[in-house]
Coordinates of C-alpha atoms and ligand atoms in Angstrom, one line a residue:
M1 CA 7.2 -59.6 7.1
V2 CA 8.3 -55.8 8.1
E3 CA 5.8 -53.1 6.7
A4 CA 7.4 -49.9 4.9
A5 CA 6.9 -47.0 7.2
P6 CA 4.2 -44.8 5.9
I7 CA 5.6 -41.6 4.3
V8 CA 4.2 -38.7 6.7
S9 CA 3.4 -35.7 4.7
A10 CA 4.1 -32.1 6.1
Q11 CA 1.1 -29.9 7.5
I12 CA 0.6 -27.2 4.9
I13 CA 0.6 -23.9 6.2
D14 CA -2.8 -22.1 4.7
G15 CA -1.3 -18.4 3.9
K16 CA -4.8 -17.5 2.9
A17 CA -6.6 -18.5 6.3
V18 CA -3.9 -17.0 8.5
A19 CA -4.1 -13.8 6.2
R20 CA -8.0 -13.8 6.8
Q21 CA -7.4 -14.0 10.6
I22 CA -5.1 -10.9 10.4
E23 CA -7.4 -9.1 8.2
S24 CA -10.2 -9.5 10.6
E25 CA -7.9 -8.1 13.6
V26 CA -7.1 -5.2 11.3
A27 CA -10.9 -4.5 10.9
A28 CA -11.5 -5.1 14.6
A29 CA -8.5 -2.6 15.4
V30 CA -10.1 -0.1 13.1
E31 CA -13.3 -0.3 14.9
R32 CA -11.6 0.3 18.1
L33 CA -9.8 3.4 16.7
G34 CA -13.1 4.8 15.8
F35 CA -11.6 6.6 12.4
A36 CA -10.4 5.2 9.2
P37 CA -6.6 5.1 8.9
G38 CA -5.6 6.7 5.5
L39 CA -3.5 4.7 3.3
V40 CA -2.1 6.3 0.1
A41 CA -0.7 3.7 -2.6
V42 CA 1.4 5.6 -5.3
R43 CA 1.8 4.5 -8.6
V44 CA 4.0 5.7 -11.8
G45 CA 3.4 4.8 -15.1
N46 CA 1.2 1.7 -16.5
D47 CA 3.1 -1.6 -15.6
P48 CA 0.5 -4.0 -15.7
A49 CA 1.9 -6.1 -12.4
S50 CA 2.0 -2.5 -10.8
E51 CA -1.7 -1.8 -11.8
V52 CA -3.1 -4.9 -10.2
Y53 CA -1.1 -4.8 -7.3
V54 CA -1.7 -1.3 -6.4
R55 CA -5.6 -1.7 -7.2
N56 CA -5.5 -4.8 -5.0
K57 CA -4.0 -2.8 -1.9
A58 CA -6.3 -0.1 -2.3
K59 CA -9.3 -2.3 -2.6
K60 CA -8.4 -4.5 0.4
A61 CA -7.9 -1.4 2.6
Q62 CA -11.3 -0.3 1.7
E63 CA -12.8 -3.7 2.4
L64 CA -11.4 -3.5 6.1
G65 CA -12.7 0.0 7.0
L66 CA -9.2 2.0 6.1
R67 CA -9.3 4.8 3.7
G68 CA -7.4 3.2 0.9
R69 CA -6.6 5.2 -2.3
E70 CA -4.5 4.8 -5.2
L71 CA -2.6 8.1 -6.8
A72 CA -1.6 7.0 -10.2
L73 CA 1.0 9.2 -11.8
P74 CA 1.9 9.4 -15.5
E75 CA 5.1 7.3 -16.8
S76 CA 6.7 10.7 -17.7
T77 CA 6.5 12.3 -14.2
S78 CA 10.0 13.7 -12.9
E79 CA 11.6 12.8 -10.0
A80 CA 11.4 16.3 -8.4
D81 CA 7.6 15.9 -9.1
L82 CA 7.2 12.7 -7.4
L83 CA 9.3 13.9 -4.3
A84 CA 6.8 16.9 -4.2
E85 CA 4.0 14.5 -4.1
V86 CA 5.3 12.5 -1.4
G87 CA 6.3 15.4 0.5
R88 CA 2.5 16.5 0.2
L89 CA 1.3 13.3 1.3
N90 CA 3.6 13.4 4.4
R91 CA 2.4 16.8 5.5
D92 CA -1.3 15.4 4.9
D93 CA -2.6 14.4 8.4
S94 CA -5.3 12.5 7.1
V95 CA -2.7 10.0 5.6
D96 CA -1.2 7.5 8.0
G97 CA 0.4 5.2 5.2
I98 CA 2.2 6.1 2.1
L99 CA 3.5 3.3 -0.1
V100 CA 5.3 4.0 -3.6
Q101 CA 4.9 0.7 -5.9
L102 CA 8.2 -0.2 -7.4
P103 CA 9.8 -0.4 -9.9
L104 CA 9.5 2.9 -10.9
P105 CA 10.8 4.4 -14.3
K106 CA 14.1 4.7 -15.1
Q107 CA 14.1 8.9 -14.5
I108 CA 13.4 8.1 -10.9
S109 CA 15.6 6.8 -8.3
A110 CA 13.7 4.5 -6.0
Q111 CA 16.1 5.2 -3.1
K112 CA 15.6 9.0 -3.2
V113 CA 11.7 8.2 -3.2
I114 CA 11.8 5.9 -0.5
D115 CA 14.2 8.0 1.6
A116 CA 11.7 11.1 1.2
I117 CA 8.7 8.8 2.9
A118 CA 8.3 10.3 6.4
P119 CA 9.5 7.3 8.6
A120 CA 6.1 7.4 10.9
K121 CA 4.0 6.9 7.4
D122 CA 6.5 4.2 5.6
V123 CA 4.1 1.2 5.8
D124 CA 6.4 -0.4 3.3
G125 CA 9.3 -0.5 6.0
F126 CA 11.9 0.2 3.4
H127 CA 12.9 3.8 5.1
P128 CA 16.4 3.5 6.3
F129 CA 15.1 5.0 9.7
N130 CA 12.7 1.9 9.7
V131 CA 15.5 -0.4 8.8
G132 CA 17.6 0.6 11.2
L133 CA 15.3 0.1 14.2
L134 CA 14.7 -3.0 13.0
H135 CA 18.2 -4.5 13.0
L136 CA 18.5 -2.3 16.5
G137 CA 15.5 -5.0 17.6
R138 CA 13.4 -1.9 18.6
P139 CA 9.8 -1.7 17.2
A140 CA 9.7 -0.6 14.0
L141 CA 7.3 -0.8 10.5
A142 CA 8.6 -4.0 9.3
P143 CA 8.5 -5.2 5.6
C144 CA 5.2 -6.8 5.1
T145 CA 6.6 -10.0 3.3
P146 CA 9.3 -10.9 6.0
A147 CA 6.5 -10.1 8.8
G148 CA 4.1 -12.2 7.2
V149 CA 6.3 -15.2 7.1
M150 CA 7.0 -14.7 10.9
R151 CA 3.1 -14.8 11.5
L152 CA 3.2 -18.1 9.3
I153 CA 5.8 -19.4 11.6
D154 CA 4.2 -18.6 14.3
S155 CA 0.9 -20.4 13.1
T156 CA 2.7 -23.5 13.3
G157 CA 3.0 -23.4 17.1
I158 CA 7.1 -24.4 17.0
R159 CA 9.4 -22.5 19.2
I160 CA 11.6 -20.0 17.3
E161 CA 13.9 -19.3 20.2
G162 CA 16.8 -21.1 20.0
A163 CA 16.0 -23.0 16.4
N164 CA 18.5 -22.9 13.7
A165 CA 16.9 -20.8 11.0
V166 CA 18.4 -20.5 7.6
V167 CA 17.1 -17.4 5.3
I168 CA 18.1 -18.2 1.5
G169 CA 18.4 -15.0 -0.2
R170 CA 19.8 -11.4 0.9
S171 CA 17.6 -8.9 -0.5
D172 CA 16.5 -5.6 1.4
I173 CA 12.8 -6.5 1.0
V174 CA 12.5 -9.8 2.0
G175 CA 16.0 -11.6 3.1
K176 CA 17.7 -9.1 5.4
P177 CA 14.6 -7.9 7.4
M178 CA 13.7 -11.5 7.7
A179 CA 16.6 -12.7 9.2
A180 CA 16.5 -9.6 11.3
L181 CA 13.2 -10.5 12.7
L182 CA 13.9 -14.2 13.2
L183 CA 17.1 -12.9 15.1
Q184 CA 14.7 -10.5 17.3
R185 CA 13.2 -13.9 18.1
H186 CA 15.9 -15.4 19.2
A187 CA 16.6 -17.8 16.6
T188 CA 20.4 -18.9 15.5
V189 CA 20.2 -17.0 12.1
T190 CA 22.5 -18.1 9.1
I191 CA 22.0 -16.0 5.7
C192 CA 22.7 -17.7 2.3
H193 CA 23.3 -16.0 -0.8
S194 CA 24.4 -16.9 -4.4
R195 CA 28.4 -17.1 -3.0
T196 CA 27.2 -19.5 -0.3
R197 CA 29.4 -22.7 -0.1
D198 CA 27.9 -26.1 0.0
L199 CA 24.3 -24.5 0.4
A200 CA 22.7 -27.9 0.9
A201 CA 24.6 -28.4 4.0
V202 CA 23.4 -25.1 5.2
I203 CA 20.0 -26.0 4.7
H204 CA 20.1 -29.5 6.3
Q205 CA 21.2 -27.3 9.4
G206 CA 17.7 -25.2 9.6
D207 CA 14.7 -26.1 11.9
I208 CA 13.4 -23.2 10.0
V209 CA 14.1 -22.4 6.4
V210 CA 12.9 -19.7 4.6
A211 CA 13.5 -20.0 0.7
A212 CA 13.5 -16.1 -1.2
V213 CA 15.7 -16.3 -4.0
G214 CA 13.6 -16.5 -7.4
K215 CA 15.0 -20.0 -8.5
P216 CA 12.1 -22.7 -9.0
L217 CA 13.3 -26.2 -7.4
L218 CA 16.2 -24.8 -5.8
V219 CA 15.3 -26.4 -2.4
T220 CA 15.3 -30.1 -3.0
A221 CA 13.9 -32.9 -0.6
G222 CA 17.4 -34.1 0.3
M223 CA 18.6 -30.5 1.4
V224 CA 15.8 -30.7 4.1
K225 CA 16.0 -31.6 7.7
P226 CA 13.1 -33.8 8.7
G227 CA 10.4 -32.2 10.2
A228 CA 11.6 -28.4 9.5
V229 CA 9.5 -25.6 9.0
V230 CA 9.7 -24.8 5.1
I231 CA 8.4 -21.3 3.9
D232 CA 8.9 -20.6 0.1
V233 CA 8.7 -17.1 -0.5
G234 CA 9.8 -17.2 -4.2
M235 CA 7.0 -16.4 -7.0
N236 CA 8.3 -17.8 -10.4
R237 CA 6.4 -17.9 -13.3
V238 CA 7.1 -20.7 -15.4
D239 CA 6.5 -22.3 -18.7
A240 CA 3.5 -24.8 -18.5
S241 CA 6.0 -27.7 -19.7
F242 CA 7.7 -27.4 -16.1
T243 CA 5.0 -29.3 -14.6
D244 CA 6.5 -32.4 -15.9
R245 CA 9.2 -31.9 -13.4
L246 CA 6.5 -31.8 -10.4
A247 CA 6.0 -35.3 -8.7
H248 CA 2.2 -35.4 -8.4
D249 CA -0.6 -35.0 -10.8
S250 CA -2.6 -33.3 -8.6
D251 CA 0.1 -30.5 -8.4
K252 CA 0.2 -30.4 -11.9
S253 CA -3.7 -29.7 -12.2
R254 CA -3.5 -27.3 -9.3
L255 CA -0.9 -25.1 -10.7
L256 CA -2.0 -24.8 -14.3
A257 CA -3.0 -21.5 -15.2
K258 CA -5.5 -20.2 -17.7
N259 CA -3.0 -18.7 -20.0
G260 CA -0.8 -22.0 -19.6
S261 CA 2.0 -20.4 -17.3
V262 CA 2.6 -21.9 -13.9
L263 CA 3.3 -20.0 -10.7
V264 CA 5.8 -21.9 -8.4
G265 CA 7.9 -21.2 -5.6
D266 CA 11.7 -21.9 -4.8
V267 CA 11.0 -25.1 -3.2
D268 CA 10.4 -28.7 -4.8
Y269 CA 7.2 -28.6 -2.7
A270 CA 5.6 -31.9 -3.9
R271 CA 8.7 -33.6 -2.9
V272 CA 10.0 -31.8 0.3
R273 CA 6.3 -32.4 1.3
D274 CA 7.3 -35.8 2.5
V275 CA 10.2 -34.5 4.4
A276 CA 9.1 -31.3 6.2
G277 CA 7.2 -31.1 9.2
W278 CA 5.5 -27.8 7.8
I279 CA 5.2 -26.1 4.7
T280 CA 3.7 -23.4 2.6
P281 CA 2.4 -23.9 -0.9
V282 CA 2.6 -21.4 -3.5
P283 CA 0.4 -20.0 -4.6
G284 CA -1.6 -19.8 -1.0
G285 CA 1.3 -19.6 1.1
V286 CA 3.4 -16.6 1.6
G287 CA 1.9 -14.4 -1.0
P288 CA -1.9 -13.6 0.7
M289 CA 0.2 -12.4 3.5
T290 CA 1.7 -9.3 2.1
I291 CA -1.3 -7.4 1.9
A292 CA -2.7 -8.5 5.0
M293 CA 0.6 -7.3 7.0
L294 CA 0.4 -4.0 4.9
M295 CA -2.9 -3.4 6.4
Q296 CA -1.7 -4.1 9.7
N297 CA 1.3 -2.0 9.5
T298 CA -0.8 1.2 8.2
V299 CA -3.2 0.6 11.6
T300 CA 0.0 0.4 13.8
A301 CA 1.1 3.5 12.0
A302 CA -2.2 5.5 12.7
E303 CA -2.2 4.5 16.3
R304 CA 1.7 5.4 16.9
R305 CA 0.8 8.8 15.2
R306 CA -1.8 9.7 17.4
A307 CA -0.4 8.0 20.7
Ligands
NAP1 P1 16.2 -10.7 -5.4 O1 16.5 -9.2 -4.8 O2 16.7 -11.1 -6.5 O3 17.4 -11.5 -4.4 C1 17.4 -12.7 -4.6 C2 18.7 -13.3 -3.6 O4 18.9 -14.7 -4.0 C3 19.9 -12.5 -3.3 O5 20.2 -12.3 -2.4 C4 20.8 -13.6 -4.3 O6 22.0 -13.6 -3.9 C5 20.2 -15.0 -3.7 N1 20.5 -16.2 -4.8 C6 20.5 -16.3 -6.1 N2 20.9 -17.1 -6.6 C7 21.2 -18.1 -5.8 C8 21.5 -19.4 -5.3 N3 21.8 -20.2 -6.2 N4 21.4 -19.8 -3.9 C9 21.5 -18.9 -3.0 N5 20.9 -17.8 -2.8 C10 20.9 -17.4 -4.4 O7 14.9 -11.3 -5.2 P2 13.9 -10.7 -3.7 O8 13.0 -9.4 -4.0 O9 14.3 -11.4 -2.4 O10 12.8 -11.9 -4.2 C11 13.3 -13.3 -3.8 C12 11.7 -14.0 -4.6 O11 10.8 -13.9 -3.6 C13 11.3 -13.7 -5.9 O12 11.0 -14.9 -6.6 C14 10.2 -12.8 -5.4 O13 9.3 -12.8 -6.3 C15 9.7 -13.3 -4.5 N6 9.1 -12.6 -3.6 C16 7.6 -12.8 -3.2 C17 6.8 -12.1 -2.5 C18 5.6 -12.3 -1.9 O14 4.7 -11.6 -1.5 N7 5.2 -13.8 -1.8 C19 7.3 -10.5 -2.1 C20 8.6 -10.2 -2.4 C21 9.5 -11.2 -3.1 P3 23.2 -12.4 -4.2 O15 22.9 -11.5 -3.1 O16 24.4 -13.1 -3.9 O17 23.2 -11.9 -5.4

């Protein structure tokens, strides 16, 4: 009798562990610098998610020896007032990194505000100057989430050079910079979006697949090339009944949040795990990397401004 071949599960990429590693590198770099780089996280209004994000960024900065602080402005802040505040932070020599938490209230143009941040202090990497450098393949402050994804891919030890990389999503904050970073490392990059024809066939070419869409279960097991590295950037909060569509009981209990809602990515994790070579979970994959890379960008900005 011929025994069925065992299903070999993908290796799980532990984003929390990689983020901890980066944080310890940042803390060591701060010690070497001999001064505490300054990071200011600006928040306008009372969006509850933004409050949490900004607080966590300032807290993490302090934990690692940076001078992190939050600048909270009222919902009614005018565009002119916010631009003036950004101008003050640009001129303040004790400030190395400035980030303005998005979204902004409707009276303020996010584009104008991002354009006003001094490129040397633009630790989110969203200023057109830094976007331009990134696409030219020159050293730049790269957006934190895609930069974090590169670290996760590197943690697998696979060779990026020459690999087929498929990026699903073409936003300015994830998809496009992701593709630019992979191209810098000599991957053959394909960018997919909502008009891509036969998405499954394109994904199947990928030795590396990065999903950054915002649609649960978009990437299914049949689409993935056996052994591929699958990175799930998606963060989708769905109803608890969604867990009925997951494959394993352990996943259901892992994901069930206290308030009954569930956080899932864009990848059908439980099934893709049986095909991929490496995979990031949600939560615990890309999520923890974003703040860690922000801290690293702040140290880089501080080093470069004083070089
Ligand atoms: P976004 O601006 O909404 O962009 C989504 C992209 O997906 C667009 O380019 C869109 O194409 C494409 N798309 C939509 N439906 C598609 C489909 N059926 N097939 C292929 N492509 C499709 O989103 P984002 O800001 O890049 O974020 C993407 C996801 O990542 C979200 O879930 C977000 O919450 C998450 N995220 C996570 C982190 C983290 O730290 N983990 C950070 C940032 C974002 P078009 O351009 O044609 O419309």
